[in-house]
Tab-separated table of C-alpha atoms in Angstrom:
chain	number	residue	atom	x	y	z
B	1	UNK	CA	-41.948	3.016	28.021
B	2	UNK	CA	-43.647	4.356	25.145
B	3	UNK	CA	-43.627	8.074	24.926
B	4	UNK	CA	-46.724	10.602	25.557
B	5	UNK	CA	-48.058	12.770	23.470
B	6	UNK	CA	-48.047	15.992	25.694
B	7	UNK	CA	-46.190	18.093	28.084
B	8	UNK	CA	-46.505	17.043	32.196
B	9	UNK	CA	-48.862	20.364	33.122
B	10	UNK	CA	-51.853	20.325	30.160
B	11	UNK	CA	-54.411	22.357	30.962
B	12	UNK	CA	-57.442	21.032	32.373
B	13	UNK	CA	-61.170	22.058	32.374
B	14	UNK	CA	-62.609	22.569	35.312
B	15	UNK	CA	-65.352	20.467	35.118
B	16	UNK	CA	-65.662	17.060	34.645
B	17	UNK	CA	-67.697	16.954	31.361
B	18	UNK	CA	-67.371	20.902	30.697
B	19	UNK	CA	-65.051	21.410	28.015
B	20	UNK	CA	-61.310	22.828	27.978
B	21	UNK	CA	-58.535	24.729	25.568
B	22	UNK	CA	-57.260	21.998	23.241
B	23	UNK	CA	-54.653	20.241	25.303
B	24	UNK	CA	-51.654	20.980	23.877
B	25	UNK	CA	-48.401	18.811	21.980
B	26	UNK	CA	-45.767	17.625	23.446
B	27	UNK	CA	-41.904	18.901	21.606
B	28	UNK	CA	-40.785	16.236	19.079
B	29	UNK	CA	-43.593	14.292	18.851
B	30	UNK	CA	-43.984	11.932	16.803
B	31	UNK	CA	-47.780	13.371	15.209
B	32	UNK	CA	-47.334	16.928	14.027
B	33	UNK	CA	-51.141	17.363	14.574
B	34	UNK	CA	-54.906	16.445	15.496
B	35	UNK	CA	-56.851	16.189	12.867
B	36	UNK	CA	-60.945	17.744	13.753
B	37	UNK	CA	-62.013	13.818	12.243
B	38	UNK	CA	-59.598	12.167	15.275
B	39	UNK	CA	-60.429	14.122	17.999
B	40	UNK	CA	-64.315	13.888	17.552
B	41	UNK	CA	-63.460	9.629	16.654
B	42	UNK	CA	-62.360	9.433	20.324
B	43	UNK	CA	-65.109	11.712	22.130
B	44	UNK	CA	-67.504	8.347	21.248
B	45	UNK	CA	-67.516	5.308	20.978
B	46	UNK	CA	-66.702	4.624	24.846
B	47	UNK	CA	-68.693	2.060	27.275
B	48	UNK	CA	-70.050	3.645	30.381
B	49	UNK	CA	-67.758	2.442	32.745
B	50	UNK	CA	-69.191	4.199	35.943
B	51	UNK	CA	-68.872	1.234	38.464
B	52	UNK	CA	-72.190	1.572	41.051
B	53	UNK	CA	-73.122	-0.031	44.968
B	54	UNK	CA	-69.720	0.573	45.649
B	55	UNK	CA	-68.946	-1.278	49.270
B	56	UNK	CA	-66.378	1.507	52.009
B	57	UNK	CA	-62.946	0.171	52.715
B	58	UNK	CA	-62.092	-1.606	54.773
B	59	UNK	CA	-60.603	0.846	57.073
B	60	UNK	CA	-63.651	3.480	56.237
B	61	UNK	CA	-64.633	2.951	60.323
B	62	UNK	CA	-61.653	3.480	61.139
B	63	UNK	CA	-60.724	6.738	59.253
B	64	UNK	CA	-63.886	8.470	60.805
B	65	UNK	CA	-62.842	7.917	64.130
B	66	UNK	CA	-59.076	8.976	63.771
B	67	UNK	CA	-61.032	12.615	62.001
B	68	UNK	CA	-63.612	12.781	64.373
B	69	UNK	CA	-60.836	12.779	66.777
B	70	UNK	CA	-57.996	15.465	64.685
B	71	UNK	CA	-61.663	17.493	64.552
B	72	UNK	CA	-62.327	17.739	68.297
B	73	UNK	CA	-59.144	18.327	68.661
B	74	UNK	CA	-58.625	21.468	66.835
B	75	UNK	CA	-62.479	22.913	67.043
B	76	UNK	CA	-63.062	25.980	64.890
B	77	UNK	CA	-60.652	25.839	62.181
B	78	UNK	CA	-60.098	24.398	59.223
B	79	UNK	CA	-57.270	21.657	59.208
B	80	UNK	CA	-55.756	21.225	55.364
B	81	UNK	CA	-54.591	17.781	54.279
B	82	UNK	CA	-52.123	16.784	50.754
B	83	UNK	CA	-52.121	13.445	49.655
B	84	UNK	CA	-48.867	15.466	47.812
B	85	UNK	CA	-48.261	15.230	44.416
B	86	UNK	CA	-45.771	13.038	41.715
B	87	UNK	CA	-41.969	13.600	42.045
B	88	UNK	CA	-40.319	14.025	38.855
B	89	UNK	CA	-37.307	10.922	39.207
B	90	UNK	CA	-36.094	12.026	35.220
B	91	UNK	CA	-37.495	13.984	32.363
B	92	UNK	CA	-40.440	13.317	32.216
B	93	UNK	CA	-40.448	10.335	34.819
B	94	UNK	CA	-42.394	10.091	37.631
B	95	UNK	CA	-41.114	8.418	41.059
B	96	UNK	CA	-44.347	5.484	41.942
B	97	UNK	CA	-46.127	7.508	44.021
B	98	UNK	CA	-46.841	6.867	47.999
B	99	UNK	CA	-49.210	9.166	49.889
B	100	UNK	CA	-48.065	11.568	52.914
B	101	UNK	CA	-48.913	8.931	55.789
B	102	UNK	CA	-50.848	11.707	57.714
B	103	UNK	CA	-53.775	11.834	54.597
B	104	UNK	CA	-53.268	8.265	53.988
B	105	UNK	CA	-54.049	7.967	57.997
B	106	UNK	CA	-57.541	10.046	57.973
B	107	UNK	CA	-58.810	9.453	54.283
B	108	UNK	CA	-57.436	5.696	53.226
B	109	UNK	CA	-57.198	7.021	50.179
B	110	UNK	CA	-53.794	7.204	48.587
B	111	UNK	CA	-53.993	9.227	45.249
B	112	UNK	CA	-51.404	11.549	44.050
B	113	UNK	CA	-52.733	15.467	44.184
B	114	UNK	CA	-55.594	13.966	47.101
B	115	UNK	CA	-56.537	17.275	49.857
B	116	UNK	CA	-58.182	16.049	52.680
B	117	UNK	CA	-60.248	19.501	54.000
B	118	UNK	CA	-61.770	19.779	57.702
B	119	UNK	CA	-64.183	22.928	57.638
B	120	UNK	CA	-65.336	24.161	61.171
B	121	UNK	CA	-69.017	24.055	61.176
B	122	UNK	CA	-69.455	26.386	64.025
B	123	UNK	CA	-67.021	26.174	67.512
B	124	UNK	CA	-66.962	22.625	67.580
B	125	UNK	CA	-67.065	19.904	64.742
B	126	UNK	CA	-65.924	19.924	61.352
B	127	UNK	CA	-67.458	18.926	57.331
B	128	UNK	CA	-65.261	16.463	55.490
B	129	UNK	CA	-64.538	17.000	52.400
B	130	UNK	CA	-61.783	14.947	50.128
B	131	UNK	CA	-60.703	16.493	46.978
B	132	UNK	CA	-59.673	14.839	44.259
B	133	UNK	CA	-58.941	14.612	40.635
B	134	UNK	CA	-62.300	13.137	38.500
B	135	UNK	CA	-61.801	11.048	35.888
B	136	UNK	CA	-59.805	11.785	33.028
B	137	UNK	CA	-62.139	15.007	30.258
B	138	UNK	CA	-63.413	12.597	26.792
B	139	UNK	CA	-64.910	15.782	25.758
B	140	UNK	CA	-61.535	17.611	25.291
B	141	UNK	CA	-58.988	14.193	24.402
B	142	UNK	CA	-57.545	14.236	28.211
B	143	UNK	CA	-58.381	11.126	28.833
B	144	UNK	CA	-55.930	9.951	25.405
B	145	UNK	CA	-53.699	12.572	25.665
B	146	UNK	CA	-52.401	14.075	28.923
B	147	UNK	CA	-49.390	12.449	30.134
B	148	UNK	CA	-51.959	11.143	32.892
B	149	UNK	CA	-54.544	10.608	31.472
B	150	UNK	CA	-56.318	6.829	31.755
B	151	UNK	CA	-55.105	5.265	28.583
B	152	UNK	CA	-51.950	7.027	29.936
B	153	UNK	CA	-51.717	5.808	33.066
B	154	UNK	CA	-55.048	4.179	33.885
B	155	UNK	CA	-58.724	4.997	35.973
B	156	UNK	CA	-59.397	6.907	37.953
B	157	UNK	CA	-62.481	6.589	40.026
B	158	UNK	CA	-65.116	9.060	39.670
B	159	UNK	CA	-65.675	11.653	42.104
B	160	UNK	CA	-69.187	9.591	43.320
B	161	UNK	CA	-66.823	6.180	43.124
B	162	UNK	CA	-64.136	7.822	45.676
B	163	UNK	CA	-67.276	8.801	48.346
B	164	UNK	CA	-69.072	5.276	47.879
B	165	UNK	CA	-65.557	3.305	48.917
B	166	UNK	CA	-63.645	6.092	51.190
B	167	UNK	CA	-66.860	7.467	53.409
B	168	UNK	CA	-66.478	11.205	52.596
B	169	UNK	CA	-68.295	14.089	50.083
B	170	UNK	CA	-66.048	14.488	47.258
B	171	UNK	CA	-65.351	17.476	44.810
B	172	UNK	CA	-63.017	18.248	41.779
B	173	UNK	CA	-59.052	18.933	43.434
B	174	UNK	CA	-58.510	22.097	40.203
B	175	UNK	CA	-61.256	23.608	42.494
B	176	UNK	CA	-59.202	23.250	46.107
B	177	UNK	CA	-56.868	26.682	45.412
B	178	UNK	CA	-59.422	28.691	45.232
B	179	UNK	CA	-62.042	27.571	47.863
B	180	UNK	CA	-58.978	27.856	50.515
B	181	UNK	CA	-58.093	31.490	48.938
B	182	UNK	CA	-61.208	32.762	49.419
B	183	UNK	CA	-61.478	30.870	53.214
B	184	UNK	CA	-61.875	33.182	56.604
B	185	UNK	CA	-60.833	31.977	59.980
B	186	UNK	CA	-58.267	29.863	61.171
B	187	UNK	CA	-55.904	27.124	59.186
B	188	UNK	CA	-53.726	25.032	59.898
B	189	UNK	CA	-51.986	22.803	56.836
B	190	UNK	CA	-49.674	19.334	57.354
B	191	UNK	CA	-46.913	21.553	55.548
B	192	UNK	CA	-44.279	20.060	52.966
B	193	UNK	CA	-46.382	17.635	50.697
B	194	UNK	CA	-48.124	19.926	48.170
B	195	UNK	CA	-47.086	23.627	47.497
B	196	UNK	CA	-49.902	24.727	45.292
B	197	UNK	CA	-52.151	24.142	48.555
B	198	UNK	CA	-49.528	26.753	50.643
B	199	UNK	CA	-48.983	29.144	48.178
B	200	UNK	CA	-52.400	28.892	48.789
B	201	UNK	CA	-52.609	29.455	52.403
B	202	UNK	CA	-49.318	31.040	52.682
B	203	UNK	CA	-50.818	34.114	54.308
B	204	UNK	CA	-53.526	32.277	55.579
B	205	UNK	CA	-51.575	29.501	58.242
B	206	UNK	CA	-47.930	29.784	60.145
B	207	UNK	CA	-45.205	27.716	60.949
B	208	UNK	CA	-45.914	26.582	64.424
B	209	UNK	CA	-49.969	26.431	64.185
B	210	UNK	CA	-48.944	24.214	61.275
B	211	UNK	CA	-46.549	22.085	62.785
B	212	UNK	CA	-48.422	21.787	66.201
B	213	UNK	CA	-51.284	19.792	63.760
B	214	UNK	CA	-48.315	17.632	62.939
B	215	UNK	CA	-47.598	16.760	65.869
B	216	UNK	CA	-50.582	15.675	66.873
B	217	UNK	CA	-51.309	13.507	64.149
B	218	UNK	CA	-47.814	11.848	64.734
B	219	UNK	CA	-48.709	11.062	68.298
B	220	UNK	CA	-52.429	9.960	67.016
B	221	UNK	CA	-50.367	6.958	65.774
B	222	UNK	CA	-48.295	5.893	68.579
B	223	UNK	CA	-50.962	3.378	70.052
B	224	UNK	CA	-52.644	1.301	67.215
B	225	UNK	CA	-56.281	0.397	66.727
B	226	UNK	CA	-57.549	-2.817	65.371
B	227	UNK	CA	-57.710	-2.458	61.843
B	228	UNK	CA	-53.590	-1.234	62.303
B	229	UNK	CA	-52.850	-3.762	64.678
B	230	UNK	CA	-54.147	-6.633	62.169
B	231	UNK	CA	-51.964	-4.407	59.885
B	232	UNK	CA	-48.909	-4.965	60.897
B	233	UNK	CA	-49.312	-8.432	61.279
B	234	UNK	CA	-50.041	-9.186	57.773
B	235	UNK	CA	-47.175	-7.126	57.001
B	236	UNK	CA	-44.610	-8.760	59.324
B	237	UNK	CA	-45.762	-13.061	57.828
B	238	UNK	CA	-45.414	-11.780	54.692
B	239	UNK	CA	-41.606	-10.506	55.519
B	240	UNK	CA	-41.037	-13.706	57.170
B	241	UNK	CA	-41.787	-15.164	53.515
B	242	UNK	CA	-39.693	-12.666	52.298
B	243	UNK	CA	-36.941	-14.214	54.508
B	244	UNK	CA	-37.352	-17.515	53.835
B	245	UNK	CA	-37.497	-16.584	49.759
B	246	UNK	CA	-33.755	-15.036	50.475
B	247	UNK	CA	-32.262	-17.537	52.419
B	248	UNK	CA	-33.475	-20.298	49.355
B	249	UNK	CA	-31.578	-17.814	47.114
B	250	UNK	CA	-28.453	-18.067	48.664
B	251	UNK	CA	-26.476	-19.559	45.879
B	252	UNK	CA	-27.917	-17.181	43.625
B	253	UNK	CA	-26.523	-14.422	45.569
B	254	UNK	CA	-23.360	-15.537	46.340
B	255	UNK	CA	-22.353	-16.117	42.076
B	256	UNK	CA	-24.069	-12.592	41.666
B	257	UNK	CA	-23.929	-9.788	43.948
B	258	UNK	CA	-26.238	-8.680	47.445
B	259	UNK	CA	-28.390	-7.234	44.809
B	260	UNK	CA	-29.786	-10.679	44.034
B	261	UNK	CA	-31.093	-10.504	47.576
B	262	UNK	CA	-32.533	-7.209	47.899
B	263	UNK	CA	-34.551	-7.831	44.363
B	264	UNK	CA	-35.865	-11.730	46.104
B	265	UNK	CA	-37.159	-9.418	48.791
B	266	UNK	CA	-38.796	-6.721	46.652
B	267	UNK	CA	-40.664	-10.052	44.461
B	268	UNK	CA	-42.430	-10.895	47.627
B	269	UNK	CA	-43.093	-7.492	48.589
B	270	UNK	CA	-44.240	-6.274	45.797
B	271	UNK	CA	-46.459	-9.175	45.325
B	272	UNK	CA	-48.082	-9.696	48.594
B	273	UNK	CA	-48.023	-5.745	49.765
B	274	UNK	CA	-47.748	-2.142	48.100
B	275	UNK	CA	-43.530	-2.276	47.977
B	276	UNK	CA	-40.568	-2.445	50.530
B	277	UNK	CA	-41.211	0.028	53.272
B	278	UNK	CA	-37.850	1.418	53.288
B	279	UNK	CA	-34.765	0.502	51.546
B	280	UNK	CA	-33.483	-2.862	52.190
B	281	UNK	CA	-29.780	-3.832	53.972
B	282	UNK	CA	-29.103	-6.632	52.376
B	283	UNK	CA	-25.569	-6.231	54.023
B	284	UNK	CA	-23.176	-9.231	53.509
B	285	UNK	CA	-19.895	-10.003	55.409
B	286	UNK	CA	-18.260	-6.146	56.620
B	287	UNK	CA	-20.492	-4.825	54.887
B	288	UNK	CA	-22.767	-5.771	58.316
B	289	UNK	CA	-20.720	-3.072	60.427
B	290	UNK	CA	-22.806	0.112	58.123
B	291	UNK	CA	-26.134	0.128	59.794
B	292	UNK	CA	-28.087	1.501	56.567
B	293	UNK	CA	-26.079	-0.075	54.097
B	294	UNK	CA	-28.401	0.312	51.168
B	295	UNK	CA	-25.827	0.050	47.777
B	296	UNK	CA	-26.493	-3.004	48.325
B	297	UNK	CA	-23.517	-4.261	45.330
B	298	UNK	CA	-20.893	-6.203	47.472
B	299	UNK	CA	-19.983	-9.820	47.024
B	300	UNK	CA	-21.857	-12.863	48.786
B	301	UNK	CA	-19.464	-15.146	50.183
B	302	UNK	CA	-19.523	-18.581	52.822
B	303	UNK	CA	-18.159	-18.258	55.846
B	304	UNK	CA	-19.588	-14.752	56.196
B	305	UNK	CA	-22.777	-13.113	58.193
B	306	UNK	CA	-25.943	-12.101	55.838
B	307	UNK	CA	-27.497	-9.074	58.170
B	308	UNK	CA	-31.258	-8.762	55.946
B	309	UNK	CA	-33.153	-5.601	57.420
B	310	UNK	CA	-36.255	-5.093	55.680
B	311	UNK	CA	-40.157	-4.877	55.599
B	312	UNK	CA	-43.075	-5.353	53.511
B	313	UNK	CA	-45.576	-2.569	53.368
B	314	UNK	CA	-49.197	-3.443	52.833
B	315	UNK	CA	-51.421	-2.381	50.383
B	316	UNK	CA	-52.375	0.184	53.199
B	317	UNK	CA	-48.957	1.495	53.890
B	318	UNK	CA	-48.461	-0.073	57.329
B	319	UNK	CA	-44.986	-1.303	56.971
B	320	UNK	CA	-42.985	-4.950	59.440
B	321	UNK	CA	-39.213	-3.696	60.269
B	322	UNK	CA	-37.248	-7.310	60.824
B	323	UNK	CA	-33.255	-7.952	61.264
B	324	UNK	CA	-31.404	-11.981	61.056
B	325	UNK	CA	-28.647	-11.973	60.541
B	326	UNK	CA	-27.406	-15.300	58.986
B	327	UNK	CA	-24.207	-17.795	58.356
B	328	UNK	CA	-24.551	-17.375	54.393
B	329	UNK	CA	-23.178	-20.868	54.295
B	330	UNK	CA	-26.360	-22.005	57.062
B	331	UNK	CA	-23.759	-22.682	60.147
B	332	UNK	CA	-22.218	-19.646	62.499
B	333	UNK	CA	-18.782	-20.119	63.752
B	334	UNK	CA	-17.449	-20.234	66.815
B	335	UNK	CA	-16.540	-16.691	66.718
B	336	UNK	CA	-20.098	-15.655	64.721
B	337	UNK	CA	-22.259	-17.515	67.037
B	338	UNK	CA	-20.526	-15.556	70.190
B	339	UNK	CA	-21.554	-12.535	69.154
B	340	UNK	CA	-24.618	-13.436	67.602
B	341	UNK	CA	-25.446	-14.987	71.243
B	342	UNK	CA	-24.364	-11.736	72.966
B	343	UNK	CA	-26.977	-9.723	70.570
B	344	UNK	CA	-29.209	-12.378	71.319
B	345	UNK	CA	-29.591	-12.366	75.010
B	346	UNK	CA	-29.248	-8.437	74.316
B	347	UNK	CA	-32.791	-8.635	72.908
B	348	UNK	CA	-34.355	-10.892	74.867
B	349	UNK	CA	-33.416	-8.608	77.424
B	350	UNK	CA	-35.386	-5.670	75.773
B	351	UNK	CA	-38.065	-7.197	74.881
B	352	UNK	CA	-39.136	-8.244	78.559
B	353	UNK	CA	-39.545	-4.882	79.916
B	354	UNK	CA	-41.209	-4.187	76.394
B	355	UNK	CA	-45.416	-3.547	79.104
B	356	UNK	CA	-47.695	-1.982	79.948
B	357	UNK	CA	-46.639	0.979	82.715
B	358	UNK	CA	-42.288	0.473	81.503
B	359	UNK	CA	-40.973	3.622	80.238
B	360	UNK	CA	-39.825	3.634	76.751
B	361	UNK	CA	-36.460	3.611	77.286
B	362	UNK	CA	-36.762	0.374	79.397
B	363	UNK	CA	-36.136	-2.225	77.113
B	364	UNK	CA	-32.947	-0.084	74.889
B	365	UNK	CA	-31.460	0.129	78.697
B	366	UNK	CA	-32.066	-3.253	79.040
B	367	UNK	CA	-30.679	-4.248	75.838
B	368	UNK	CA	-27.520	-2.171	76.184
B	369	UNK	CA	-26.856	-3.149	79.504
B	370	UNK	CA	-26.070	-7.077	78.346
B	371	UNK	CA	-24.219	-5.844	75.712
B	372	UNK	CA	-21.653	-3.946	77.867
B	373	UNK	CA	-21.547	-6.548	80.204
B	374	UNK	CA	-19.732	-8.796	76.877
B	375	UNK	CA	-18.080	-6.608	76.287
B	376	UNK	CA	-16.404	-6.190	79.248
B	377	UNK	CA	-16.227	-10.000	79.202
B	378	UNK	CA	-14.399	-9.883	75.990
B	379	UNK	CA	-12.079	-7.308	77.447
B	380	UNK	CA	-12.245	-4.857	74.679
B	381	UNK	CA	-12.902	-2.403	78.087
B	382	UNK	CA	-9.982	-3.044	80.269
B	383	UNK	CA	-10.979	-2.949	83.586
B	384	UNK	CA	-13.684	-1.111	83.815
B	385	UNK	CA	-16.961	-1.511	85.154
B	386	UNK	CA	-20.556	-2.356	83.523
B	387	UNK	CA	-22.009	0.567	85.542
B	388	UNK	CA	-19.680	2.691	84.664
B	389	UNK	CA	-19.077	1.816	81.148
B	390	UNK	CA	-22.768	2.508	80.064
B	391	UNK	CA	-22.602	6.238	81.988
B	392	UNK	CA	-19.962	6.876	79.559
B	393	UNK	CA	-21.188	5.070	76.973
B	394	UNK	CA	-18.728	3.769	75.632
B	395	UNK	CA	-20.627	0.535	74.955
B	396	UNK	CA	-22.057	2.956	72.159
B	397	UNK	CA	-18.150	3.051	70.174
B	398	UNK	CA	-19.882	-0.704	68.248
B	399	UNK	CA	-23.380	-1.169	69.891
B	400	UNK	CA	-24.278	2.366	67.418
B	401	UNK	CA	-27.548	2.924	67.579
B	402	UNK	CA	-31.109	3.380	69.649
B	403	UNK	CA	-32.631	-0.678	70.462
B	404	UNK	CA	-35.821	0.536	68.845
B	405	UNK	CA	-38.653	2.953	67.878
B	406	UNK	CA	-42.340	3.165	66.858
B	407	UNK	CA	-43.774	1.395	64.007
B	408	UNK	CA	-46.672	1.982	62.114
B	409	UNK	CA	-47.335	3.601	58.496
B	410	UNK	CA	-43.517	4.724	59.006
B	411	UNK	CA	-40.949	2.622	59.556
B	412	UNK	CA	-40.156	5.377	62.105
B	413	UNK	CA	-43.515	6.050	62.619
B	414	UNK	CA	-44.914	8.681	64.575
B	415	UNK	CA	-41.577	10.436	64.490
B	416	UNK	CA	-41.964	14.276	64.781
B	417	UNK	CA	-44.296	13.304	68.323
B	418	UNK	CA	-42.797	15.524	71.660
B	419	UNK	CA	-40.405	14.574	73.690
B	420	UNK	CA	-42.147	13.224	76.521
B	421	UNK	CA	-44.790	11.687	74.430
B	422	UNK	CA	-42.441	9.732	73.475
B	423	UNK	CA	-38.811	8.268	73.789
B	424	UNK	CA	-39.548	10.039	77.846
B	425	UNK	CA	-42.985	8.826	77.423
B	426	UNK	CA	-44.970	5.212	79.346
B	427	UNK	CA	-46.369	2.367	77.078
B	428	UNK	CA	-49.573	1.394	76.543
B	429	UNK	CA	-51.631	-1.539	74.478
B	430	UNK	CA	-51.252	-0.946	71.169
B	431	UNK	CA	-48.607	0.347	71.427
B	432	UNK	CA	-45.736	-1.253	68.274
B	433	UNK	CA	-41.550	-0.885	68.443
B	434	UNK	CA	-39.185	-2.196	67.141
B	435	UNK	CA	-36.571	-3.948	69.930
B	436	UNK	CA	-33.095	-4.641	67.497
B	437	UNK	CA	-30.214	-4.850	69.236
B	438	UNK	CA	-26.781	-4.875	67.585
B	439	UNK	CA	-23.074	-5.409	67.821
B	440	UNK	CA	-20.614	-3.909	64.977
B	441	UNK	CA	-16.865	-4.280	64.944
B	442	UNK	CA	-15.891	-2.028	62.199
B	443	UNK	CA	-12.919	-3.760	59.295
B	444	UNK	CA	-10.323	-0.477	60.185
B	445	UNK	CA	-11.061	-0.945	64.161
B	446	UNK	CA	-7.633	-1.471	65.517
B	447	UNK	CA	-8.982	-1.714	69.447
B	448	UNK	CA	-10.743	-5.492	69.075
B	449	UNK	CA	-8.683	-8.399	67.955
B	450	UNK	CA	-8.638	-8.686	64.294
B	451	UNK	CA	-10.611	-11.580	64.000
B	452	UNK	CA	-13.788	-9.687	65.156
B	453	UNK	CA	-12.906	-7.278	62.196
B	454	UNK	CA	-15.505	-7.280	59.884
B	455	UNK	CA	-18.545	-9.070	61.605
B	456	UNK	CA	-21.884	-7.091	62.658
B	457	UNK	CA	-24.859	-8.461	64.241
B	458	UNK	CA	-28.138	-7.109	64.555
B	459	UNK	CA	-31.758	-8.580	65.771
B	460	UNK	CA	-34.781	-7.138	65.314
B	461	UNK	CA	-38.315	-7.736	66.205
B	462	UNK	CA	-41.947	-6.353	66.014
B	463	UNK	CA	-43.302	-5.537	69.323
B	464	UNK	CA	-46.619	-4.589	69.903
B	465	UNK	CA	-47.748	-3.949	73.425
B	466	UNK	CA	-50.219	-6.103	74.938
B	467	UNK	CA	-52.693	-5.479	78.408
B	468	UNK	CA	-50.434	-8.043	79.767
B	469	UNK	CA	-47.063	-7.844	78.097
B	470	UNK	CA	-46.314	-8.304	74.277
B	471	UNK	CA	-46.723	-10.240	71.628
B	472	UNK	CA	-43.662	-10.784	69.300
B	473	UNK	CA	-45.470	-10.149	65.128
B	474	UNK	CA	-42.396	-11.085	63.678
B	475	UNK	CA	-41.719	-14.091	65.542
B	476	UNK	CA	-42.882	-17.356	63.146
B	477	UNK	CA	-39.324	-16.050	62.089
B	478	UNK	CA	-36.144	-18.339	64.265
B	479	UNK	CA	-33.766	-16.483	66.643
B	480	UNK	CA	-31.837	-18.495	68.474
B	481	UNK	CA	-28.254	-19.427	66.662
B	482	UNK	CA	-29.634	-23.192	66.988
B	483	UNK	CA	-32.679	-22.582	65.925
B	484	UNK	CA	-31.211	-19.996	62.800
B	485	UNK	CA	-29.126	-23.153	61.328
B	486	UNK	CA	-32.459	-25.688	61.406
B	487	UNK	CA	-34.661	-23.078	59.915
B	488	UNK	CA	-31.935	-22.365	57.086
B	489	UNK	CA	-30.993	-26.205	56.788
B	490	UNK	CA	-34.947	-27.422	55.987
B	491	UNK	CA	-35.376	-24.171	53.834
B	492	UNK	CA	-32.330	-25.256	51.322
B	493	UNK	CA	-33.029	-28.840	51.280
């Protein structure tokens, strides 16, 4: 990549069209200086590229409703929700930016450094303002000298354009710290995303009050609106195509490693969405018994199983979370099928338990009971009854994890919701969750027959609670063992 001319944190102007101090050059840059003639030359000769008559983004109506609900929950209080800042990967390179979930949920915007502020209008109601970086300045050379300038990283929307797209009045984000420093009255902030904002609010907020805001925004996402449901379906459909890509390329993975699988799925995620929603688990052979195997550097061998846990994140940041366990050569061995069928039966029981009015825990309990029954049937737990196994949790040696979690903008969505609203809560239409039972027999587990060791199986689907039951958003991918084999054979030709 090209070397930028300046340091990462240039001096910047406070108004888009107001000149500021000259931008400093990078240490060890190849150019010793900037002539007055070149500086003047770069200021002129550029076409007007302002965009007019823009239409609101697809979710603008929904983000407005979400802000209105937030306003009603915290009347008379100033609410601050930052997008976050770039994070350094190494020296002067950054990780790809991903806006905070809370900010994107309330605005639909995904740009770095943005801040949403809801100013109270009295005892009830708020005025929303989104603070953003405007177009990079041409008068002082920011647009071509700054490492985050337009000619280096691409054009930003002007504040006027952002207002049209988002439906929120926009101001220069370089003014927000001063505005917040002078703010009076109760303030809440979503912490952990913008150190500058936290410094400006240090004497105005408390950890307890800020956590209440964060918890509210987590619980607000428990029930998805129509836009979110459509995005989750889009994510699942793209993910299914990514799994098809992987099956078609298994021969190349066998010639290389799990990384070929990882790269193949990532290509689909970038073609059809923003990114992968989480680190892809491309676990072949005994790696399938490691729950979050994301090193993806192992061998892919015929006769073993591939546990692929991956999800496409859409351009609006909603992710799928799907797992299939596939026979690498296209056919399950008798033992692999026996274990696979047990997990499939457990998943069927779990999915059947997902319905409005059911407890969140019901699908987990249903799946775990089936798995415990199988483990007892196979003689792995002595003469204990299934009820006793479940009472003592002994099945967890081989099932390990919970059977599912909420899904949405985060793969483990709504993570800071109150326990009574989440795991001890009741399902209602619009909730989306995963159902993902598994059995994992570690390669060094001497309590099971040798032929079991190194086999891991998980099957995971994304389930939407509907008015009359549930809908499997990822059901285009086969689940039954014979259907999986037929699907693989068809894709491999």
